[in-house]
Structure formats: C-alpha cells, structure tokens
PDB file of C-alpha atoms and ligand atoms in Angstrom:
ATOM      1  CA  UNK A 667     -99.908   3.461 -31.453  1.00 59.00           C
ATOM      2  CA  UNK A 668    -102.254   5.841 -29.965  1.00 68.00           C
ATOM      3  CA  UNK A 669    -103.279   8.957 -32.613  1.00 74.00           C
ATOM      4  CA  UNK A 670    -101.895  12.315 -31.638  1.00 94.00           C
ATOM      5  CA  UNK A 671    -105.010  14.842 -30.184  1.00 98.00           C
ATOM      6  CA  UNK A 672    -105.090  18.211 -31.530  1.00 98.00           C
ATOM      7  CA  UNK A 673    -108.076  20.766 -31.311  1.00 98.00           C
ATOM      8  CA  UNK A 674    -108.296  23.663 -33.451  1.00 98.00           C
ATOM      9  CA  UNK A 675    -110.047  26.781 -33.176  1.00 98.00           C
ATOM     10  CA  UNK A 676    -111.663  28.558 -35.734  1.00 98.00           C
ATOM     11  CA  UNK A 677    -112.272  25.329 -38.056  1.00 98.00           C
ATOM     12  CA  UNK A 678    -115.852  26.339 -39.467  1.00 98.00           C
ATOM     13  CA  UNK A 679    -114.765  28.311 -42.045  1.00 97.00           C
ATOM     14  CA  UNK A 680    -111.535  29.340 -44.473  1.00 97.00           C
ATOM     15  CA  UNK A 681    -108.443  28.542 -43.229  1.00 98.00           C
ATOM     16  CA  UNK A 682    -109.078  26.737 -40.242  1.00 98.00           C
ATOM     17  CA  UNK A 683    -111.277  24.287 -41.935  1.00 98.00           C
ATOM     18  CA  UNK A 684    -109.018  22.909 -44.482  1.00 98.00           C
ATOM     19  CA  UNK A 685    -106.483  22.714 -41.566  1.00 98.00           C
ATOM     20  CA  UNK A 686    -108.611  20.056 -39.826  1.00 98.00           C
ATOM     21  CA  UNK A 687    -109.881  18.556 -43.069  1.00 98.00           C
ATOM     22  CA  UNK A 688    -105.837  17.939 -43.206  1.00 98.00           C
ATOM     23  CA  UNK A 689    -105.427  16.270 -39.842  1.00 98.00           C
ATOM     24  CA  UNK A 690    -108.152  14.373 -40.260  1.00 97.00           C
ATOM     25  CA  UNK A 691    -107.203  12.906 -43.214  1.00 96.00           C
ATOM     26  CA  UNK A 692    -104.132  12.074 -41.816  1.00 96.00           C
ATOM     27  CA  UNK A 693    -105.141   9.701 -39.104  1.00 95.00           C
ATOM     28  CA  UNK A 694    -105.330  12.559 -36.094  1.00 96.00           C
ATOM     29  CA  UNK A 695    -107.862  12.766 -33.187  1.00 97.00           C
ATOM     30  CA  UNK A 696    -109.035  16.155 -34.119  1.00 98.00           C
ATOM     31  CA  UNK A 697    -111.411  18.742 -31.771  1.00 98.00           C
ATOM     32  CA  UNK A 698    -113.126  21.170 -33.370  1.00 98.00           C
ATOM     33  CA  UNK A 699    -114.441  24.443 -32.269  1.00 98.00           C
ATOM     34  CA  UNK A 700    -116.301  27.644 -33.713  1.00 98.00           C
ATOM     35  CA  UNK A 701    -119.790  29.492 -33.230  1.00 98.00           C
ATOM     36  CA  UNK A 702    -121.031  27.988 -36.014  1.00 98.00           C
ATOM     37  CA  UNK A 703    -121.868  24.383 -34.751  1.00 98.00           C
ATOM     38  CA  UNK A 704    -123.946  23.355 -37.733  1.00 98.00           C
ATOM     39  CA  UNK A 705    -120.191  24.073 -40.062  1.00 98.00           C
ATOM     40  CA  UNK A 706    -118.519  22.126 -36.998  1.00 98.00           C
ATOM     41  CA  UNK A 707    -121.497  18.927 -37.555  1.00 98.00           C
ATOM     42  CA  UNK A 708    -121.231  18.663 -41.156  1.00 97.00           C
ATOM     43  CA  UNK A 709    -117.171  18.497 -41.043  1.00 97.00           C
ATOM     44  CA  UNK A 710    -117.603  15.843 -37.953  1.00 97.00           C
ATOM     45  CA  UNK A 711    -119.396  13.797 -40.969  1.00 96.00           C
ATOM     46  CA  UNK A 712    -115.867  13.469 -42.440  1.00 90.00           C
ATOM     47  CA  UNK A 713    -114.967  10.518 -39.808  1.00 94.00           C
ATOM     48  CA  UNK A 714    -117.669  10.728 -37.105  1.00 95.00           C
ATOM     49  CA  UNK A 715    -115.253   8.628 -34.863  1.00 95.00           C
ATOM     50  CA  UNK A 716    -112.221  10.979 -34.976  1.00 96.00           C
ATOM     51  CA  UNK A 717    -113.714  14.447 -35.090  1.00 98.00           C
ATOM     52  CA  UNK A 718    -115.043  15.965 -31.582  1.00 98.00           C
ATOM     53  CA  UNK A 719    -117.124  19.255 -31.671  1.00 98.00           C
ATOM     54  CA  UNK A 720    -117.129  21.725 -29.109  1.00 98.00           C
ATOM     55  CA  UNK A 721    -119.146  25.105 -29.934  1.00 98.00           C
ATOM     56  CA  UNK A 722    -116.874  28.033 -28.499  1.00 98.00           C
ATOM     57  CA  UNK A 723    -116.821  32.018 -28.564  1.00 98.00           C
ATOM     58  CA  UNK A 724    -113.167  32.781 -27.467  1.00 98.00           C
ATOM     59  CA  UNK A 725    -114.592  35.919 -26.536  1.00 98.00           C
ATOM     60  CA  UNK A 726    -117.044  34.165 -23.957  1.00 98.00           C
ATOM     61  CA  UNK A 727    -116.115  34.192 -20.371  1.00 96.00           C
ATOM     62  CA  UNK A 728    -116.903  30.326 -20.772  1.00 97.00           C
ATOM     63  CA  UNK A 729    -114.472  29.691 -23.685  1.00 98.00           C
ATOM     64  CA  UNK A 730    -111.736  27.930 -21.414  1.00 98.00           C
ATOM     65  CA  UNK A 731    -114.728  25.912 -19.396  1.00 98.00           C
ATOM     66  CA  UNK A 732    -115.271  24.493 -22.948  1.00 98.00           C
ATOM     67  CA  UNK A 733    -112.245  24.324 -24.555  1.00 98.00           C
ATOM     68  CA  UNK A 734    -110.945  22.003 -21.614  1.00 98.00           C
ATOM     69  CA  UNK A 735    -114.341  20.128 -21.757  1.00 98.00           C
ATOM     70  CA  UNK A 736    -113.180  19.148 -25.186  1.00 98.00           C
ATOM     71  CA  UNK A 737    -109.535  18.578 -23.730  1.00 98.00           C
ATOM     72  CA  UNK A 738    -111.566  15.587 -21.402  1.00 98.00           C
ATOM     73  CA  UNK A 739    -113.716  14.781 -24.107  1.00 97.00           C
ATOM     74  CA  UNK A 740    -110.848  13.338 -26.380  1.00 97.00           C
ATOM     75  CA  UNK A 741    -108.548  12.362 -23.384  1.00 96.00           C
ATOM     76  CA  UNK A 742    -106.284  14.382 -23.745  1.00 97.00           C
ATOM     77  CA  UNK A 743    -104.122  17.103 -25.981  1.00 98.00           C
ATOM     78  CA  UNK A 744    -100.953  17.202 -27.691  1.00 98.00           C
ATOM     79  CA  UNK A 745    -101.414  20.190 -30.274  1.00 98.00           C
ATOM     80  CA  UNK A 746    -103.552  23.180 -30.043  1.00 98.00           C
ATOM     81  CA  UNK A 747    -104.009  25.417 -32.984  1.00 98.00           C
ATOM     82  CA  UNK A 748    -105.432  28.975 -32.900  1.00 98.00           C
ATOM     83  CA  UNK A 749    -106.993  29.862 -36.288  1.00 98.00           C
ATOM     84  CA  UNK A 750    -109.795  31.984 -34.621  1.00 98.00           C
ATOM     85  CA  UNK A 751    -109.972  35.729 -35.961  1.00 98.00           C
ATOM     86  CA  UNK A 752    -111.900  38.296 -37.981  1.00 98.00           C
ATOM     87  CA  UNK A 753    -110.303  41.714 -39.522  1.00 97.00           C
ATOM     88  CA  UNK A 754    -111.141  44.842 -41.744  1.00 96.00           C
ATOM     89  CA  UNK A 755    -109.849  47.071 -43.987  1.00 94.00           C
ATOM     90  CA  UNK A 756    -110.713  49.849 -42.127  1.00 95.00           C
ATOM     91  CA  UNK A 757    -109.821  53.145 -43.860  1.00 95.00           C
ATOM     92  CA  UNK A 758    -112.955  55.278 -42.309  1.00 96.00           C
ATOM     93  CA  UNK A 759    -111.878  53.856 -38.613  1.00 97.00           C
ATOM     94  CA  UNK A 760    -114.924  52.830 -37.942  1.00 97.00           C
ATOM     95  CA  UNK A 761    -114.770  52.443 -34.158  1.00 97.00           C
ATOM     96  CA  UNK A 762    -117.214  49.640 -33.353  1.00 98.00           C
ATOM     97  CA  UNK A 763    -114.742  47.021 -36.088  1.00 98.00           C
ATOM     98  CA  UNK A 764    -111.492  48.199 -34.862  1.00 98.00           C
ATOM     99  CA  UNK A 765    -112.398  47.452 -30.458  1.00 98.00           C
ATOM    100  CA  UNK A 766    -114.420  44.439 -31.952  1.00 98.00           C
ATOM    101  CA  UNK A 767    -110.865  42.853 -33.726  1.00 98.00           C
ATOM    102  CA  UNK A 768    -109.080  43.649 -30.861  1.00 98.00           C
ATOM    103  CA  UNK A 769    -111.412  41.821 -28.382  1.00 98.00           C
ATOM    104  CA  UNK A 770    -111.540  38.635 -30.542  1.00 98.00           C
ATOM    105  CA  UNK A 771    -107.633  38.737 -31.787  1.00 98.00           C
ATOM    106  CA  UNK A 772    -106.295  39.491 -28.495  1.00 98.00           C
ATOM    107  CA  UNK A 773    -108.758  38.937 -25.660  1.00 98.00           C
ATOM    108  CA  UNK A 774    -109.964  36.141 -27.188  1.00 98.00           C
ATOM    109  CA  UNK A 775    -106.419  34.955 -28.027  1.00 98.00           C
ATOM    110  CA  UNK A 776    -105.055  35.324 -24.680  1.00 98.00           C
ATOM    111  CA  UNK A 777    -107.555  33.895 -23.042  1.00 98.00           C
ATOM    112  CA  UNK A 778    -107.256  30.879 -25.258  1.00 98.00           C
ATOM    113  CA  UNK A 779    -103.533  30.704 -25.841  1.00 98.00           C
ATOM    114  CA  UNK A 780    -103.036  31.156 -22.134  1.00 98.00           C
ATOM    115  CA  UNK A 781    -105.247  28.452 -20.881  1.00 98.00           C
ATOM    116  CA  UNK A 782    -103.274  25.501 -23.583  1.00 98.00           C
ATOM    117  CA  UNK A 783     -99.866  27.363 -22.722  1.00 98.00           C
ATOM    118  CA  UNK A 784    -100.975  26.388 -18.647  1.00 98.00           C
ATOM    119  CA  UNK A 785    -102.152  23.132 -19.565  1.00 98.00           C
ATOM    120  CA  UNK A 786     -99.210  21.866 -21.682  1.00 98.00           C
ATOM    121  CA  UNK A 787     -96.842  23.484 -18.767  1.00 98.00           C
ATOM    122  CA  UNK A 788     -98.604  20.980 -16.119  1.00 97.00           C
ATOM    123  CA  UNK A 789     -98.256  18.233 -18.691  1.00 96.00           C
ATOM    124  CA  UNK A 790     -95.199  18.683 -19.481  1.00 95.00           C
ATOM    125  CA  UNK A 791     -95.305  19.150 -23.468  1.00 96.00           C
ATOM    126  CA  UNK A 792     -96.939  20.251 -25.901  1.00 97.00           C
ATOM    127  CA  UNK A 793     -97.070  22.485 -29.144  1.00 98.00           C
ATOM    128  CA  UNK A 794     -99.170  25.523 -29.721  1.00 98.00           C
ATOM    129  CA  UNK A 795     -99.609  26.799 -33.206  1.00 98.00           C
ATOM    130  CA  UNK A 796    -101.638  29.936 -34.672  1.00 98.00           C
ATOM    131  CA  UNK A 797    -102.242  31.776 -37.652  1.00 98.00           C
ATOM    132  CA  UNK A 798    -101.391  34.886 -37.634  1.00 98.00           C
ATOM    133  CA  UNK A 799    -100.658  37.174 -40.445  1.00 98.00           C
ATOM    134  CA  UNK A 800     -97.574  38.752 -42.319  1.00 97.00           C
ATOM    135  CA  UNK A 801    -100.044  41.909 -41.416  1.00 96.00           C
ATOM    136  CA  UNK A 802     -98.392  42.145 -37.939  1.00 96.00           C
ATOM    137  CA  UNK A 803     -94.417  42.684 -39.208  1.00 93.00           C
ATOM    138  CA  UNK A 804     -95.276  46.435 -40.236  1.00 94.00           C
ATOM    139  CA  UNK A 805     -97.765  48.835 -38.864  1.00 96.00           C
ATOM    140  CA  UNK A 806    -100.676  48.711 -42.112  1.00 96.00           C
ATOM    141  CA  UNK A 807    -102.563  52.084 -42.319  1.00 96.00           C
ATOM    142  CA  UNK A 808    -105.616  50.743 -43.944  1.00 95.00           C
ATOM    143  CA  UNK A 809    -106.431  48.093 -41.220  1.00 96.00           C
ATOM    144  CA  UNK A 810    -105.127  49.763 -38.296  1.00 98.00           C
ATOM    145  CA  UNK A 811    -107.000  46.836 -35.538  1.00 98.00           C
ATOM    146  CA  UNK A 812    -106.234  44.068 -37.867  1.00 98.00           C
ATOM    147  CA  UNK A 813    -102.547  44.788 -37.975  1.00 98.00           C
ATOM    148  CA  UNK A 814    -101.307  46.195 -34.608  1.00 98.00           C
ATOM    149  CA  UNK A 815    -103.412  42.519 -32.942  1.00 98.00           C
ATOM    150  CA  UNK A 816    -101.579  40.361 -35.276  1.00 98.00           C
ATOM    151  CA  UNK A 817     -98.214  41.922 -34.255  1.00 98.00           C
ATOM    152  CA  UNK A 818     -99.345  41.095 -31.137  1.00 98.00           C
ATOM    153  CA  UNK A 819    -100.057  37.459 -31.692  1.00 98.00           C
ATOM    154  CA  UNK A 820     -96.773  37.300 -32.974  1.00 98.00           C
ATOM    155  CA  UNK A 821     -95.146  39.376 -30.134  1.00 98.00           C
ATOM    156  CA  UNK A 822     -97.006  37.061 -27.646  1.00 98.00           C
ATOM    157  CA  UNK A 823     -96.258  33.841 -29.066  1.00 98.00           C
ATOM    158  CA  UNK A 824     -92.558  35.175 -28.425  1.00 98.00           C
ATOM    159  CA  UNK A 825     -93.194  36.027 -25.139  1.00 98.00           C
ATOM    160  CA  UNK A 826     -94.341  32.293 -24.263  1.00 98.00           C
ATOM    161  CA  UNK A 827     -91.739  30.926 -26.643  1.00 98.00           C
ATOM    162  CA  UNK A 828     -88.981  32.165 -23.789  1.00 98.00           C
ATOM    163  CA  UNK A 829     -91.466  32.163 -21.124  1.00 98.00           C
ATOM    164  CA  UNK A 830     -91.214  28.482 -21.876  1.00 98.00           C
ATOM    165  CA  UNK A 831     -87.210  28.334 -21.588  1.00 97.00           C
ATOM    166  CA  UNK A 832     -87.409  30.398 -18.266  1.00 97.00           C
ATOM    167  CA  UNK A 833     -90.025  27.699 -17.642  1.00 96.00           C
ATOM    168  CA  UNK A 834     -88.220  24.546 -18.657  1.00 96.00           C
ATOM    169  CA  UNK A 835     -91.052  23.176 -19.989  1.00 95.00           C
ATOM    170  CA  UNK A 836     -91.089  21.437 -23.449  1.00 95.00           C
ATOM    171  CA  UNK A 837     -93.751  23.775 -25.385  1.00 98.00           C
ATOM    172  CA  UNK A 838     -93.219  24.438 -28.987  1.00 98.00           C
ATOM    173  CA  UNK A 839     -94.571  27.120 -30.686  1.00 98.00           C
ATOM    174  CA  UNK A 840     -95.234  27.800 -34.349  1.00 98.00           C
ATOM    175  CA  UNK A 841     -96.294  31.262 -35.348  1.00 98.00           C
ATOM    176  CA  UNK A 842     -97.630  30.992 -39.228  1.00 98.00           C
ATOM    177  CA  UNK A 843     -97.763  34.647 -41.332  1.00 98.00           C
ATOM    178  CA  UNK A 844     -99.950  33.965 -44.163  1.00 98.00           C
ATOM    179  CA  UNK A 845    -100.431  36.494 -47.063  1.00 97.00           C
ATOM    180  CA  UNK A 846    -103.710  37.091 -48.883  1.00 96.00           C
ATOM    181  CA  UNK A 847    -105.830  34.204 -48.785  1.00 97.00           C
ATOM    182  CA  UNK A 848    -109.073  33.876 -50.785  1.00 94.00           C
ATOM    183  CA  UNK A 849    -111.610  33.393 -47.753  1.00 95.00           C
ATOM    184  CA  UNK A 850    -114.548  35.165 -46.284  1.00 93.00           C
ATOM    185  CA  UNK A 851    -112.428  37.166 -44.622  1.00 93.00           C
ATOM    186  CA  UNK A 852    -111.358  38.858 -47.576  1.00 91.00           C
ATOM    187  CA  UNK A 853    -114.794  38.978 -49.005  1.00 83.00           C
ATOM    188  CA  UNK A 854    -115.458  42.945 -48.656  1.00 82.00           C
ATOM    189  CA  UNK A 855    -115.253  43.883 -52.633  1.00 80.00           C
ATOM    190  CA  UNK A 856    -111.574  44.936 -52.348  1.00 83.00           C
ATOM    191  CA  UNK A 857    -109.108  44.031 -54.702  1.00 84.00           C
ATOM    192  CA  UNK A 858    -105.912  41.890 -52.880  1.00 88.00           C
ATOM    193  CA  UNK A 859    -103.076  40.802 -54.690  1.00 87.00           C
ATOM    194  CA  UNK A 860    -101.406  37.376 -54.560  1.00 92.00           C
ATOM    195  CA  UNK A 861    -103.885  36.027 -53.452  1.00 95.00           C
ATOM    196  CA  UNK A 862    -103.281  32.567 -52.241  1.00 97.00           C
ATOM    197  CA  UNK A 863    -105.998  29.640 -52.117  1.00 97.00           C
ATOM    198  CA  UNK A 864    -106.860  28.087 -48.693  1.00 98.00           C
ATOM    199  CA  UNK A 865    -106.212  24.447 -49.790  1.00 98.00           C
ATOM    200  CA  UNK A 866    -102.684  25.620 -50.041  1.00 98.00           C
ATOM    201  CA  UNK A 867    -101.660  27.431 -47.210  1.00 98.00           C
ATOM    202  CA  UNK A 868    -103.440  24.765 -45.262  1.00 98.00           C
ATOM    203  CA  UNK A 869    -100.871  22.782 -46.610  1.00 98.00           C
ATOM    204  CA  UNK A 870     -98.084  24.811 -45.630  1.00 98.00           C
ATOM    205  CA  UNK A 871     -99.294  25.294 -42.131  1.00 98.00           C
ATOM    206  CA  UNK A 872     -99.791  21.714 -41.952  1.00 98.00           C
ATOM    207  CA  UNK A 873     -95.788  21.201 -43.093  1.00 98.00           C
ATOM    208  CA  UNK A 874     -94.865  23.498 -41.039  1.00 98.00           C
ATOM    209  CA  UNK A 875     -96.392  22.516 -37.867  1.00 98.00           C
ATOM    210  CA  UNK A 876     -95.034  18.992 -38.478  1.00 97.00           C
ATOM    211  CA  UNK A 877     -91.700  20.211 -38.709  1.00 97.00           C
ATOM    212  CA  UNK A 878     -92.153  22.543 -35.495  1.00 97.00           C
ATOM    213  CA  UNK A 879     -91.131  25.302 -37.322  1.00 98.00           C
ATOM    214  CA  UNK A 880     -90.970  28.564 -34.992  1.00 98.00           C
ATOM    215  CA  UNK A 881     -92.106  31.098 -37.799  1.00 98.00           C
ATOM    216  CA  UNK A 882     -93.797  30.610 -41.364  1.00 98.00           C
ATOM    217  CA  UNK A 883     -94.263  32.993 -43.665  1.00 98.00           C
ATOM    218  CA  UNK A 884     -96.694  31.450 -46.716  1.00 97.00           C
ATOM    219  CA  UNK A 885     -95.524  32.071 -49.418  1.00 96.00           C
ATOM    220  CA  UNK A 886     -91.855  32.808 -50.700  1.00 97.00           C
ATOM    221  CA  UNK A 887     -93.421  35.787 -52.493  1.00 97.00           C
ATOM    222  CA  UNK A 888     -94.658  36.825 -49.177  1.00 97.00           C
ATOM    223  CA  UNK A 889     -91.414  36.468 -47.650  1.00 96.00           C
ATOM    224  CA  UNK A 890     -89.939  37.916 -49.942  1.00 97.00           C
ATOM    225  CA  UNK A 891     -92.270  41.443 -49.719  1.00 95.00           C
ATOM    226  CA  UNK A 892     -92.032  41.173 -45.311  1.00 95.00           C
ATOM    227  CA  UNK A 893     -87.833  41.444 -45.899  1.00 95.00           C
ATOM    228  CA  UNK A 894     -88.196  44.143 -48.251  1.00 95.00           C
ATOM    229  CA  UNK A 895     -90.724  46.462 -46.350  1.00 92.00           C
ATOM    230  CA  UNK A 896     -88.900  45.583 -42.841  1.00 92.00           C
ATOM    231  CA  UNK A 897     -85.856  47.651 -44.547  1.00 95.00           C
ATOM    232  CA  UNK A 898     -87.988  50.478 -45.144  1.00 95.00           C
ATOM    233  CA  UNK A 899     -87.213  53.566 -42.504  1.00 94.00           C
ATOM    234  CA  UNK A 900     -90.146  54.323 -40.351  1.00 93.00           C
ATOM    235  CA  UNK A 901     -90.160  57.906 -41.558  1.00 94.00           C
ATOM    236  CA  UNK A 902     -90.814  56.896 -45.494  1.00 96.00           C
ATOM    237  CA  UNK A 903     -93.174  53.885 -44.048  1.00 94.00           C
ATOM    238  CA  UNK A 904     -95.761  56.290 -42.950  1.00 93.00           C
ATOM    239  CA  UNK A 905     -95.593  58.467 -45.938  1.00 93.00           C
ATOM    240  CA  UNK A 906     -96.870  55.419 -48.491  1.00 92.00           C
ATOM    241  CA  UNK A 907    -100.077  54.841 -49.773  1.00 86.00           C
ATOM    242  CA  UNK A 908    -100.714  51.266 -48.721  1.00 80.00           C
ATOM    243  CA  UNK A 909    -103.998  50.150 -49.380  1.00 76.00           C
ATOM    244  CA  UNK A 910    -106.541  47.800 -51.786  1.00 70.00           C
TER     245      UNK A 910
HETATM  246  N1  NAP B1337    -107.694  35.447 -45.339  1.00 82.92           N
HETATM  247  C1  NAP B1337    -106.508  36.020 -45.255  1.00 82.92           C
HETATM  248  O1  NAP B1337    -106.028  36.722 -46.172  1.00 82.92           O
HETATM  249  C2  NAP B1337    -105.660  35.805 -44.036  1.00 82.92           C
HETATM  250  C3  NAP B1337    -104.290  36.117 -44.099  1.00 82.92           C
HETATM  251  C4  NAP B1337    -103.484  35.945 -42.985  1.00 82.92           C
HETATM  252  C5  NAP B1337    -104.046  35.464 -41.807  1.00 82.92           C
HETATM  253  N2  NAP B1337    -105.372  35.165 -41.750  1.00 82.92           N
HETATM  254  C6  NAP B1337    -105.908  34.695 -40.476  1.00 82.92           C
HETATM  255  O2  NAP B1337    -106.427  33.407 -40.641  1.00 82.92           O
HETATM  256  C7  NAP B1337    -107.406  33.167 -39.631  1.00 82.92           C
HETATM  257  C8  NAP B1337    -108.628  32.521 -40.264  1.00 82.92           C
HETATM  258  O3  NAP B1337    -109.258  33.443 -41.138  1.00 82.92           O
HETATM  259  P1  NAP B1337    -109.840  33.050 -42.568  1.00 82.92           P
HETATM  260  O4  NAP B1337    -109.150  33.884 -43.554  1.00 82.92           O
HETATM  261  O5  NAP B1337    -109.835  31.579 -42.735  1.00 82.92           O
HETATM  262  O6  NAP B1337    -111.313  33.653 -42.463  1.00 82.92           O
HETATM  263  P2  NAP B1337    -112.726  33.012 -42.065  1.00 82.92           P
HETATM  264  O7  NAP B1337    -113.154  32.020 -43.065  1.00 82.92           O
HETATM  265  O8  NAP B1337    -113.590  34.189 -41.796  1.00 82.92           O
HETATM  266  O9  NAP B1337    -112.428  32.225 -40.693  1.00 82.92           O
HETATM  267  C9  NAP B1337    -112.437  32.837 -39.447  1.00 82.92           C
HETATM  268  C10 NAP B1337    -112.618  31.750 -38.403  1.00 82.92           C
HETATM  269  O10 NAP B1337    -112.491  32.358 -37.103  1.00 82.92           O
HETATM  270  C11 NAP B1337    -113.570  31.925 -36.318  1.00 82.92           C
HETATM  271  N3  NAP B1337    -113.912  32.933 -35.315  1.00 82.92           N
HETATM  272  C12 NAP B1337    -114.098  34.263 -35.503  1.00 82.92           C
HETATM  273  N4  NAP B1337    -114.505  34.832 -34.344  1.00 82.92           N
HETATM  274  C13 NAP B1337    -114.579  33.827 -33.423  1.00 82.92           C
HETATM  275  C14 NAP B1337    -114.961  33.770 -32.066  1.00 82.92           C
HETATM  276  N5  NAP B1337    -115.375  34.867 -31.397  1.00 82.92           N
HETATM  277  N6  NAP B1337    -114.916  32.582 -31.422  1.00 82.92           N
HETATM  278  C15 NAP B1337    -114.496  31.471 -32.079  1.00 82.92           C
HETATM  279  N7  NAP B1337    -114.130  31.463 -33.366  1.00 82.92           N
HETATM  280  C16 NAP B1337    -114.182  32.624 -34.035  1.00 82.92           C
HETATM  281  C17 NAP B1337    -114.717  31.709 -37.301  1.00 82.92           C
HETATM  282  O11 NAP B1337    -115.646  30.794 -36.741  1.00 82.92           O
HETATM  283  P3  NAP B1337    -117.149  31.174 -36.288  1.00 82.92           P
HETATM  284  O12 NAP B1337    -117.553  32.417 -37.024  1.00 82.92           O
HETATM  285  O13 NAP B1337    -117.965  29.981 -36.651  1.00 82.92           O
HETATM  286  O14 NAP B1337    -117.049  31.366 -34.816  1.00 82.92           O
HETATM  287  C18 NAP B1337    -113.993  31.099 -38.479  1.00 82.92           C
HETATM  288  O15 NAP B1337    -113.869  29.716 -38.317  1.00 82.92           O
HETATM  289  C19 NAP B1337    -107.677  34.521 -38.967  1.00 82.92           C
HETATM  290  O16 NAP B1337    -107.000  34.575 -37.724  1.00 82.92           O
HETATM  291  C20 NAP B1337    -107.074  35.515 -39.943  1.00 82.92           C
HETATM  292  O17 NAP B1337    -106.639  36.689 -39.308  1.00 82.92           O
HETATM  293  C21 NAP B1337    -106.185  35.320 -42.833  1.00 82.92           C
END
C-alpha cells in the first residue's frame, strides 16, 4: 500500500519537529518546511528516502509557489499540518512584536491554510491540522498579538470546517490547543506553569490527528483551566492579573 503524504510546516524546531520525527517513524512520506534549512537537512538524515525538504517563509509572497513545489515533489498530499508561529509576552506592547505575530500567525496562516484548503477541495479530500493554542479561548492581557491570532486560527479553522459542508467536500480539520510547552518559544526568562514537554504533546497531536479529532486541548489540566476561565464574566475577566 502506498504511504500516506503529509507536509508540515514549522518542523525545524519545538513542536513541529517532534511532530515529523513522529510520522516519520511511523512509516509516512513526510515534507518538511521552515527557514531554517540546515534544522530541515539534519532531520531529512532520519530516513533520507521518506523526508522531503522545502525551505519556506509563510510570510513570503512565494510561500504557496513552494509549498505546492513540495506538493509535486512527493506526488501528492493527503495531510497538511500548520505548526508555523512565533509569540510574546508582551506586557510593554512593544509595537514592532505584536504587527510581526500577527503577520506570521495570520497572514502567514491564511495564506498557507488557504492554498491546502483549495487544493484538497479540487482533490476531493483531505485533512488540515494546526497548532494553535488554548491562548486563543480568552482574550490574555499579557500577550495581546499572541492571543487575539490564535483565536483566530481557531475561529478560521471553523470557518473552513463549514465552509467545507457548504462545500461538500471531504476536508477534515483538527484544531490542537496546547498549553505551556517547554520550547524556544517560551525561552524569554519567564516563569510558565504546567509546563508540558514537546515529546508529549507531539504525541497527543499525533493521536489526535489520527483519530480526526475536530478540537484538542493538551492536556486534561489544560482543559480543565479553558472550562473554568470560559465561565468567567467578561467584566471580572478584565479586572485579573494574568500574567508570568
Ligand atoms: N510553546 C508553547 O507553549 C506553545 C503552546 C501552544 C501553542 N504553541 C504553538 O506551537 C507552534 C510551534 O511553536 P513551538 O512552541 O514549537 O516554538 P518554536 O520551537 O519556536 O517553533 C516555531 C516554528 O515555527 C516556524 N516558523 C516561525 N516563523 C515562520 C515563518 N515565517 N515561516 C515558516 N516557519 C516559521 C519556525 O521555523 P523557522 O524559524 O525555521 O522558520 C519553527 O519551526 C506555534 O504555532 C506556537 O504558537 C506553542
């Protein structure tokens, strides 16, 4: 039986990486993208065969010219995962990192999440997965860019999700909330809580993908905290101190 093709964005580093270390491992055709292309060569070493590398800004105007090169270059796509993203804690608003996260979390993710929701619609299937963040199901003070474009993502990926049923086309979609997660994203000298490690919500996203699971939220402690603070009234929300 032929392997399944899936191309992931955002696989250099942190999440993204152990994501396609996963699919790898498990016997899938797996595209790789990333600015970094020396972090995209060393993880093609894994199973030179298997792995196809394809160095991408999603915030270049030739993203989709090279994302569908890649498409050709494997023959083909049956998953694409969005990983791609950078964020702040932000407390001084520091202008220059909150229009930066907005053009790479939703420029970037439109114009990539657009182009594999058009090409899976001419196919005829496909699934699209990303992570996005438990960040986006309240509005977070102290990382004001960060968390209004992952509500967003999440927002979008809804939008598609019954774009699709309008549609009648057979695209899933998995939207995956992480928590904390010890990566370099994280690595600003603040203190997070629960934090998770990458290996594991790899893991997760990996289960959860296979089970085409619309939503995710890693962990249950996670979950857990998202019900809670969704029950909080708006008007006590934005009194709270929120911040690491
Ligand atoms: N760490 C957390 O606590 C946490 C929690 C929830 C959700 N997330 C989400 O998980 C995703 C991965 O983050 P991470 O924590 O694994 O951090 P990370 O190690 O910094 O990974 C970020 C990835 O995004 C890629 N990327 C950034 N800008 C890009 C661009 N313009 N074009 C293409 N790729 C780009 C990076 O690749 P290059 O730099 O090589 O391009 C890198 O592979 C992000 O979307 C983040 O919001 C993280």
């Amino acid at each position: 039986m032929e392997s399944k093709r899936i191309i992931i964005s955002g696989a250099t580093s942190g999440i993204g990486c152990e994501i396609a270390k996963l699919y790898i491992t498990n016997g899938y055709k797996v595209g790789i993208m990333g600015r970094r292309i020396e972090l995209l060569n060393k993880l093609k070493e894994k199973s030179p065969e298997n792995v196809f590398v394809q160095q991408l800004d999603i915030n270049s105007d030739d993203a989709t010219t090279n994302f569908q090169f890649l498409i050709d270059s494997m023959g083909g796509l049956d998953i694409y995962f969005h990983v791609s993203g950078i964020g702040y804690q932000n407390v001084p608003l520091d202008y220059d990192k909150e229009l930066r996260t907005a053009e790479t979390n939703c420029k970037g993710f439109t114009r990539m999440i657009t182009y594999a929701f058009n090409y899976f619609a001419q196919q005829g299937k496909g699934h699209i997965a990303c992570i996005t963040s438990i960040a986006g199901t309240k509005g977070l003070g102290a990382s004001p860019a960060y968390s209004a474009t992952k509500r967003y993502q999440n927002h979008y990926l809804q939008c598609l999700a019954q774009l699709s049923a309008i549609r009648k086309t057979k695209i899933t979609f998995t939207d995956i909330r992480p928590g904390f997660v010890a990566t370099d994203l994280l690595n600003d000298n603040h203190h997070y809580p629960m934090l998770m490690k990458k290996e594991f919500v790899a893991k997760e996203a990996y289960k959860a993908v296979a089970q085409k699971r619309r939503i995710k939220v890693i962990d249950w402690r996670y979950n857990l905290l998202v019900m809670a603070w969704k029950l909080i009234p708006n008007c006590i929300w934005e009194r709270l101190s929120i911040k690491n």
